[in-house]
Coordinates of C-alpha atoms in Angstrom, one line a residue:
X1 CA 0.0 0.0 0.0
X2 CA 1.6 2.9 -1.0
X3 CA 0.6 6.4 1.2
X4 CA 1.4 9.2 0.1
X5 CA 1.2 13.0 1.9
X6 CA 0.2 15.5 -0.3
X7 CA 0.4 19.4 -0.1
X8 CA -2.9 21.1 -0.2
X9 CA -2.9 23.7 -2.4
X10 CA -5.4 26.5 -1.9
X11 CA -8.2 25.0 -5.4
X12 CA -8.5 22.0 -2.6
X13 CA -9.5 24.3 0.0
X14 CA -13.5 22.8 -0.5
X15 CA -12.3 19.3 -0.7
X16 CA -10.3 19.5 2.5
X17 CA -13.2 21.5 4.3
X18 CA -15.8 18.9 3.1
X19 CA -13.5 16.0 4.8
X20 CA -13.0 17.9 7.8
X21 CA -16.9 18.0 8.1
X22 CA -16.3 14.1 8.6
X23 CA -13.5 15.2 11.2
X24 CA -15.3 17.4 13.7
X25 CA -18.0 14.9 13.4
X26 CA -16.1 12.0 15.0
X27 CA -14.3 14.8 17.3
X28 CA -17.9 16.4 18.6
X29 CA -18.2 13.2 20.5
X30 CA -15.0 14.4 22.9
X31 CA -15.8 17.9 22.3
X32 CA -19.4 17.6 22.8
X33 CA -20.1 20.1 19.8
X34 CA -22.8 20.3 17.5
X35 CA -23.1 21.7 13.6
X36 CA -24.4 24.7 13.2
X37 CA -28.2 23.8 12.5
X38 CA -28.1 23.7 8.5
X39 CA -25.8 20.0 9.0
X40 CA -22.0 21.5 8.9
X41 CA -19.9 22.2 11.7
X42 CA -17.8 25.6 11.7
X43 CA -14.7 25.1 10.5
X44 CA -12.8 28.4 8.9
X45 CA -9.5 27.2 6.7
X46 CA -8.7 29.9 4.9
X47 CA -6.1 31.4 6.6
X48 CA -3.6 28.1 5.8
X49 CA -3.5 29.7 2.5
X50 CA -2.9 33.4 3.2
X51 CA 0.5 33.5 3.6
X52 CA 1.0 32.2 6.9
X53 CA 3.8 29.5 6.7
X54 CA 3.6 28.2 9.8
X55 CA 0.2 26.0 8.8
X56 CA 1.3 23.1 6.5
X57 CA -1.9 21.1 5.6
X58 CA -1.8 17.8 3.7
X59 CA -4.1 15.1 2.3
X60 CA -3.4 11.6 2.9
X61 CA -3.6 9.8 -0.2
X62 CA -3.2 5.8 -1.0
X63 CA -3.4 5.7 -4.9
X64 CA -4.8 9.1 -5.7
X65 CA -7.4 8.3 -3.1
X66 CA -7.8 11.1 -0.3
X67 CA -8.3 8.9 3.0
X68 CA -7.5 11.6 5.1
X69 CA -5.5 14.4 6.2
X70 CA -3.1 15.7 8.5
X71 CA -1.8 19.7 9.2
X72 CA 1.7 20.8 10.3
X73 CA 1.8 23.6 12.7
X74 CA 5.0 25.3 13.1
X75 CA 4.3 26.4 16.6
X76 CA 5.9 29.8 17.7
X77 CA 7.8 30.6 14.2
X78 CA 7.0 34.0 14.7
X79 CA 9.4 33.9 17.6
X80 CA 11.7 31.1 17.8
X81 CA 14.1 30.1 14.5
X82 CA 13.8 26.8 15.3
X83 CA 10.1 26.2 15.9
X84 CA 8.0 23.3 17.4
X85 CA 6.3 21.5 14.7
X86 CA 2.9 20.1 15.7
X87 CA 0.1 17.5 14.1
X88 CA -2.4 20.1 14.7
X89 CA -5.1 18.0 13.2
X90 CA -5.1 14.4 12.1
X91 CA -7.8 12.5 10.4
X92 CA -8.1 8.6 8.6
X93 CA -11.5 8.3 7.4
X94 CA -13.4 5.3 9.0
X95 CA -13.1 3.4 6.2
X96 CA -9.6 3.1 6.3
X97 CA -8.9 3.0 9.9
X98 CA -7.2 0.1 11.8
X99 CA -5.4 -0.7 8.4
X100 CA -2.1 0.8 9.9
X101 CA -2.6 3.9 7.5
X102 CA -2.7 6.2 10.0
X103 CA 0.9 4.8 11.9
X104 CA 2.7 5.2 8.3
X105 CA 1.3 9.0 7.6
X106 CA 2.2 10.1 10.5
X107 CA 5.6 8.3 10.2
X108 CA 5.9 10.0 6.7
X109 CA 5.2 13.2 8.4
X110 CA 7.5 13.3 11.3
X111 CA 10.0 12.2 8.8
X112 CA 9.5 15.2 6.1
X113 CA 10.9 17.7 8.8
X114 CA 13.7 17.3 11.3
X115 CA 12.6 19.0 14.7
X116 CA 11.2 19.0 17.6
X117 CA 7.7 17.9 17.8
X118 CA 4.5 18.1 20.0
X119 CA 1.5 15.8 19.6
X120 CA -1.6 16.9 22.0
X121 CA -4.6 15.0 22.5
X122 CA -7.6 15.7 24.8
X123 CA -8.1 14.0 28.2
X124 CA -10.9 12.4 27.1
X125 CA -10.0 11.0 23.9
X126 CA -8.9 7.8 25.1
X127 CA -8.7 6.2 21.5
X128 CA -6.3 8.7 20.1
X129 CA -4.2 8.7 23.3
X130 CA -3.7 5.5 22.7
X131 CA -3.1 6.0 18.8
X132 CA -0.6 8.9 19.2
X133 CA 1.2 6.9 22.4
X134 CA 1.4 3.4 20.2
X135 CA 2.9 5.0 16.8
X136 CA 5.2 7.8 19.1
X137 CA 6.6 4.9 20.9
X138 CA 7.6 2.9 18.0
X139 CA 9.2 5.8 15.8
X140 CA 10.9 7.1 18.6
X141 CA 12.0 3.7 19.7
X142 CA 10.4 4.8 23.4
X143 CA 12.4 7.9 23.5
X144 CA 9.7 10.9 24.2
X145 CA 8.3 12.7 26.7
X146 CA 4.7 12.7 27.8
X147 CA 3.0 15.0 30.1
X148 CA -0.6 15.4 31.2
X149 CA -1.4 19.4 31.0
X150 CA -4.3 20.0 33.8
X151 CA -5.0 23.3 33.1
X152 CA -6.3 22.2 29.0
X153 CA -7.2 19.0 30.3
X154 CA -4.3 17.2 28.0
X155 CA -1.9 14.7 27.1
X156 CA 1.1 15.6 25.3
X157 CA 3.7 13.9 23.7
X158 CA 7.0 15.5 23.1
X159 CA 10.3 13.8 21.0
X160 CA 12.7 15.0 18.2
X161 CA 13.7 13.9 14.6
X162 CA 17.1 16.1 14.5
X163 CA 20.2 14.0 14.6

């Protein structure tokens, strides 16, 4: 199975806000949110197109198919040179979960860039604590940090890819 991750370019914007209609779907059941009446949740993308480097988003593809997507965050650019990068959002759709598609793009990503990186779940997401704490182990061959933030009510795992 070859997975791919794909830039997003900015003509996608609609195809990536119609899959993350699927992702704060799944999420509202953790975040206990609810769409906005007319059947979509509020979601506003734009801005990862409007200059702003530090928002990296990317379909997940397995032979042209998008299953998914994943975005970047380079946390703090603004202010540090050598910035945090963090899976801001991360999404498999259900038809393609427990496949191992999910381990291998995130993988791919934490390979594309070498630095430090954060991976944040909420407390009560038990299934992607789980998730992020399973693939984080392997790639980093048990070598991260994890810490449970009480004031946001979150896990966080912490680990580098620079040599």
């Amino acid at each position: 199975m070859d997975i791919n991750l794909v830039p997003i370019r900015k003509e996608e914007k609609d195809v990536l806000y119609n899959l993350y209609q699927f992702y704060l779907y799944d999420f509202s059941q953790f975040t206990d949110e609810d769409h906005n009446g007319f059947g979509k949740y509020e979601i506003t993308i734009d801005y990862y197109w409007e200059g702003d480097p530090r928002w990296n988003p990317y379909f997940i593809e397995i032979s042209g198919i998008k299953v998914g997507f994943l975005v970047v965050l380079f946390e703090n650019m603004d202010t540090d040179p050598d910035p945090t990068h963090v899976i801001y959002d991360f999404m498999i759709l259900r038809k393609y979960r427990g496949q191992g598609i999910g381990k291998a793009a995130a993988i791919k990503a934490f390979n594309l860039y070498k630095a430090k990186w954060k991976v944040v779940q909420l407390e009560n997401n038990t299934p992607a604590i789980s998730f992020w704490r399973n693939v984080i182990r392997d790639f980093t061959k048990d070598n991260y940090i994890e810490r449970f933030r009480d004031d946001v009510r979150k896990y966080m795992q912490e680990f580098s890819t620079k040599e």
